[in-house]
GROMACS .gro file of C-alpha atoms in nm:
model
   67
    1MET     CA    1  16.958  -4.153  14.637
    2THR     CA    2  16.661  -4.206  14.405
    3GLN     CA    3  16.448  -4.519  14.390
    4LEU     CA    4  16.594  -4.592  14.048
    5ALA     CA    5  16.949  -4.562  14.178
    6LYS     CA    6  16.873  -4.793  14.469
    7TYR     CA    7  16.707  -5.045  14.241
    8VAL     CA    8  16.993  -5.058  13.991
    9LYS     CA    9  17.257  -5.087  14.262
   10GLU     CA   10  17.063  -5.358  14.446
   11MET     CA   11  16.998  -5.559  14.129
   12ARG     CA   12  17.358  -5.525  14.015
   13LYS     CA   13  17.475  -5.669  14.345
   14GLN     CA   14  17.214  -5.949  14.336
   15PHE     CA   15  17.344  -6.047  13.992
   16GLY     CA   16  17.702  -6.036  14.121
   17LEU     CA   17  17.809  -5.763  13.881
   18THR     CA   18  18.058  -5.482  13.926
   19GLN     CA   19  17.985  -5.143  13.777
   20VAL     CA   20  18.232  -5.229  13.500
   21ASP     CA   21  18.049  -5.557  13.431
   22LEU     CA   22  17.715  -5.377  13.419
   23SER     CA   23  17.841  -5.113  13.179
   24GLN     CA   24  17.989  -5.376  12.946
   25LYS     CA   25  17.687  -5.606  12.951
   26SER     CA   26  17.437  -5.324  12.898
   27GLY     CA   27  17.640  -5.137  12.636
   28VAL     CA   28  17.658  -4.807  12.825
   29GLY     CA   29  17.962  -4.630  12.959
   30LEU     CA   30  18.100  -4.678  13.306
   31ARG     CA   31  18.046  -4.309  13.379
   32PHE     CA   32  17.676  -4.351  13.295
   33VAL     CA   33  17.643  -4.645  13.537
   34ARG     CA   34  17.812  -4.446  13.813
   35GLU     CA   35  17.590  -4.143  13.755
   36LEU     CA   36  17.282  -4.366  13.747
   37GLU     CA   37  17.371  -4.528  14.079
   38GLN     CA   38  17.448  -4.187  14.232
   39GLY     CA   39  17.098  -4.066  14.145
   40LYS     CA   40  17.179  -3.811  13.877
   41THR     CA   41  16.850  -3.651  13.778
   42THR     CA   42  16.925  -3.592  13.409
   43LEU     CA   43  16.990  -3.921  13.234
   44ARG     CA   44  16.897  -4.046  12.889
   45LEU     CA   45  16.594  -4.271  12.916
   46ASP     CA   46  16.708  -4.498  12.634
   47LYS     CA   47  17.031  -4.571  12.820
   48VAL     CA   48  16.845  -4.622  13.149
   49ASN     CA   49  16.630  -4.880  12.973
   50GLN     CA   50  16.940  -5.050  12.828
   51VAL     CA   51  17.062  -5.107  13.184
   52LEU     CA   52  16.721  -5.207  13.319
   53ALA     CA   53  16.671  -5.459  13.037
   54LEU     CA   54  16.941  -5.677  13.194
   55PHE     CA   55  16.714  -5.714  13.496
   56GLY     CA   56  16.395  -5.768  13.296
   57ALA     CA   57  16.264  -5.418  13.368
   58GLU     CA   58  16.207  -5.085  13.193
   59MET     CA   59  16.097  -4.732  13.275
   60ASN     CA   60  15.740  -4.638  13.180
   61PRO     CA   61  15.523  -4.333  13.231
   62THR     CA   62  15.312  -4.352  13.545
   63LYS     CA   63  15.030  -4.137  13.672
   64ILE     CA   64  15.126  -3.894  13.946
   65THR     CA   65  14.873  -3.931  14.226
   66ASP     CA   66  14.981  -3.641  14.448
   67VAL     CA   67  14.895  -3.365  14.200
   0.00000   0.00000   0.00000
């Protein structure tokens, strides 16, 4: 499971939301939420940010330090 998947699942539970609740509140499909929490590696960034916005977060580019 990816760090993103862990974060979303943990935050969803902290907010007391089901996957259905999260999909409805963020405006993305239930399938997308499930794939996100399962760590799918090819997801649309705009939709990821729609979900993260509910938790006051967003994805941003970061410098890779191990290159």
